[in-house]
XYZ file of C-alpha atoms in Angstrom:
257
model
C -135.282 68.222 64.454
C -134.328 68.296 60.577
C -136.379 68.111 57.640
C -135.880 68.330 53.735
C -133.564 65.086 52.765
C -135.075 64.450 49.981
C -133.524 64.737 46.228
C -135.085 67.802 44.169
C -136.595 66.580 40.718
C -133.715 68.254 38.658
C -130.471 70.352 39.374
C -131.223 73.815 39.537
C -128.949 76.980 39.964
C -130.633 79.481 42.921
C -128.208 81.791 43.617
C -128.394 83.927 40.668
C -130.162 87.704 39.852
C -132.849 87.186 37.092
C -132.097 87.207 33.588
C -132.451 90.515 32.093
C -135.323 88.846 29.928
C -138.335 91.336 29.183
C -140.874 89.223 28.870
C -139.871 87.574 32.061
C -139.128 90.921 34.290
C -142.001 93.416 35.722
C -142.119 96.718 35.740
C -140.179 98.788 37.759
C -140.634 99.010 41.449
C -141.967 95.093 41.565
C -138.776 93.168 42.685
C -138.412 90.765 44.793
C -135.240 88.904 46.543
C -135.513 85.370 47.483
C -133.316 83.814 49.733
C -132.483 80.098 50.312
C -130.823 78.460 53.190
C -129.544 74.895 51.856
C -126.076 73.565 51.480
C -127.216 71.340 48.542
C -128.142 72.884 45.341
C -130.686 69.323 44.749
C -132.705 69.846 47.384
C -135.734 69.873 47.746
C -135.392 73.421 49.625
C -133.539 74.576 46.762
C -136.095 73.575 44.150
C -139.143 74.842 46.133
C -136.847 78.074 46.245
C -136.266 78.146 42.311
C -140.437 77.331 41.728
C -140.689 79.983 44.132
C -138.824 82.189 42.156
C -140.464 81.189 38.625
C -144.126 82.138 40.257
C -142.959 85.619 41.145
C -141.074 86.538 37.933
C -144.810 84.987 36.479
C -146.521 87.765 38.603
C -144.472 90.333 36.897
C -141.364 90.424 39.282
C -137.646 91.501 39.071
C -136.465 88.259 41.378
C -132.712 88.501 42.838
C -132.089 85.191 43.623
C -129.737 84.532 46.612
C -128.465 81.294 47.647
C -126.793 81.874 51.206
C -124.522 79.061 50.635
C -123.488 79.002 47.121
C -122.548 82.841 47.456
C -120.390 82.111 50.077
C -122.412 84.285 52.504
C -119.916 84.157 56.021
C -123.206 84.112 59.350
C -120.724 85.170 61.977
C -120.972 88.603 62.911
C -117.524 90.698 62.815
C -116.470 94.335 64.455
C -116.470 95.666 60.872
C -120.212 95.078 61.270
C -120.735 97.206 64.273
C -117.706 99.786 63.678
C -119.556 102.571 65.791
C -122.568 101.602 67.439
C -124.191 105.087 68.149
C -123.803 106.088 64.340
C -127.293 104.841 62.338
C -125.518 106.553 59.404
C -122.314 104.712 59.626
C -120.690 102.423 56.684
C -120.506 98.496 57.111
C -118.386 95.676 55.949
C -118.417 95.555 52.293
C -120.212 91.903 52.335
C -122.939 93.544 54.428
C -123.440 96.574 52.726
C -124.173 94.800 49.258
C -126.684 92.406 50.960
C -128.215 95.517 52.460
C -128.599 97.074 48.921
C -130.517 94.275 47.847
C -132.556 93.854 50.758
C -133.743 97.664 50.310
C -134.176 97.105 46.252
C -136.992 94.322 47.272
C -140.898 94.754 47.589
C -141.692 91.343 48.487
C -138.716 89.045 50.632
C -139.340 84.891 50.312
C -136.774 83.306 52.658
C -137.022 79.725 51.905
C -135.696 76.482 54.662
C -135.941 73.762 56.193
C -136.802 74.122 59.653
C -133.925 72.818 62.245
C -134.678 72.492 65.766
C -137.886 74.378 65.353
C -135.794 77.126 64.408
C -134.022 78.751 60.774
C -130.647 77.485 60.188
C -127.772 78.897 61.008
C -126.265 80.655 57.841
C -130.292 82.471 57.624
C -129.938 83.672 61.615
C -126.747 85.198 60.367
C -127.818 86.815 57.284
C -130.092 88.515 59.717
C -128.338 89.247 62.159
C -125.304 90.858 59.672
C -127.822 92.207 57.679
C -130.773 93.401 59.146
C -128.765 95.343 61.521
C -129.010 98.944 63.522
C -129.670 101.636 61.064
C -131.187 99.504 58.396
C -134.209 97.319 60.237
C -134.051 98.863 63.608
C -132.868 102.029 65.478
C -135.288 104.796 63.908
C -138.732 105.614 64.429
C -139.050 105.740 60.164
C -138.054 101.652 59.468
C -135.814 102.043 56.138
C -137.600 98.505 55.732
C -141.110 99.702 56.013
C -143.584 98.999 53.443
C -142.102 95.342 52.153
C -143.757 92.207 52.698
C -142.375 88.721 53.637
C -143.067 85.438 53.586
C -141.100 82.822 55.499
C -141.699 79.411 53.391
C -140.655 76.849 56.051
C -140.149 73.173 55.140
C -141.158 70.610 58.040
C -141.003 66.912 58.258
C -143.813 66.844 60.525
C -147.004 65.848 59.653
C -149.735 65.899 62.136
C -151.989 69.097 63.774
C -150.131 68.882 67.459
C -146.345 69.184 65.898
C -147.709 71.583 63.331
C -149.581 74.245 65.365
C -146.424 74.114 67.942
C -143.756 74.417 64.882
C -146.547 77.325 63.299
C -146.440 79.356 66.548
C -143.017 79.300 67.342
C -142.169 80.887 64.079
C -144.748 83.241 63.937
C -143.333 84.625 67.494
C -139.857 84.436 66.112
C -140.004 85.492 62.826
C -143.099 87.492 62.078
C -143.454 89.245 65.358
C -139.605 89.317 66.990
C -137.974 89.855 63.119
C -140.730 91.180 60.472
C -142.887 93.374 62.046
C -140.294 95.040 64.523
C -138.284 95.814 61.468
C -141.233 98.000 59.932
C -142.659 95.042 57.560
C -145.984 95.684 56.217
C -146.935 92.539 56.561
C -145.066 88.569 57.231
C -146.093 85.425 57.567
C -145.038 81.676 57.602
C -145.509 79.349 54.769
C -145.502 75.965 56.820
C -144.882 73.210 54.211
C -145.268 69.906 56.015
C -144.765 66.343 54.736
C -141.064 67.294 53.455
C -139.357 63.988 54.042
C -140.129 60.413 52.453
C -139.734 59.115 56.210
C -142.961 60.916 57.931
C -142.911 61.713 60.959
C -145.580 61.728 63.475
C -145.570 62.973 66.819
C -147.870 62.408 69.630
C -149.185 65.152 72.816
C -146.457 63.088 75.141
C -143.716 64.132 72.709
C -143.344 60.494 71.337
C -142.053 60.950 67.422
C -142.774 57.924 65.459
C -140.971 57.607 61.916
C -142.743 56.524 59.193
C -141.288 53.599 56.041
C -140.099 55.627 53.389
C -142.593 56.303 51.038
C -141.897 54.818 47.480
C -143.534 54.322 43.992
C -147.148 55.962 43.384
C -147.463 56.679 47.207
C -144.106 58.872 46.834
C -145.259 60.760 43.796
C -148.714 61.332 45.470
C -146.830 62.469 48.583
C -144.326 65.475 46.566
C -147.610 66.327 44.087
C -149.309 67.059 46.998
C -146.232 69.026 48.612
C -145.248 70.985 45.731
C -149.290 72.190 45.025
C -149.165 73.682 48.630
C -145.910 75.104 48.392
C -147.515 76.980 45.258
C -150.958 77.961 46.946
C -148.867 79.386 49.896
C -146.819 81.746 47.001
C -149.702 82.849 45.206
C -151.439 83.786 48.027
C -148.578 85.568 49.831
C -148.184 87.556 46.149
C -151.983 88.526 46.330
C -152.168 89.114 49.723
C -152.828 92.668 51.492
C -151.219 93.893 54.277
C -153.918 93.518 57.834
C -155.823 96.611 58.409
C -154.294 96.477 62.235
C -150.961 94.996 63.090
C -149.514 95.752 66.612
C -147.935 99.254 66.694
C -145.589 97.588 69.111
C -143.975 95.525 66.430
C -145.221 97.767 63.440
C -142.964 100.879 64.841
C -139.658 99.278 63.879
C -136.572 100.806 65.313
C -136.032 103.136 68.094
C -135.914 107.129 67.958
């Protein structure tokens, strides 16, 4: 199951830190990391990431835009990434150390990606595996990522409630509970963005999938107007959201003593 085959309205350059423009940068301590996981710079995913970065800048955040493909991130775990498992203060590989610094600097993290096989793309999974490593994301009684907030902005080709409920539930367990809260984040949410493809996908309760003809003309324009509005609303709500009063201590405790 894949999503996001539509071209973005314009070519955009996600994969760079925000320019040092005092009118666009916020005060110190308000930093956001926007991570995009798509191999095409003209994809709807990349365009959505750029718009999210602009919203964060307008809200007063310094934004570091990380395009995993454009920056040539290698998702494969190596021995250098875990030179001494028992040492939480170890030095990791040069690439991982640089990404750890960017993650630690961020107060907010927004990952933007297409849903593939009801999961995140392999390059984003590899980034989590390598960067959210022992000693940083877990393995401590006081997590180093504590106090941060996370938005998983996920593009889906599905359109009906049956499929979306299934996808949302799966991502909540694997990303909110299994990654963010386990790593000590104060708040994490999945922003599911359905109807991301011109060929709309519909599922019946018995699992049969139907693919509609591509939307064209005014119908297509309206489809993506609504998509962009959903994305904007999701990011706006995340920016203003506060951590829930009670998140299971099992997941908020982060690593281990």
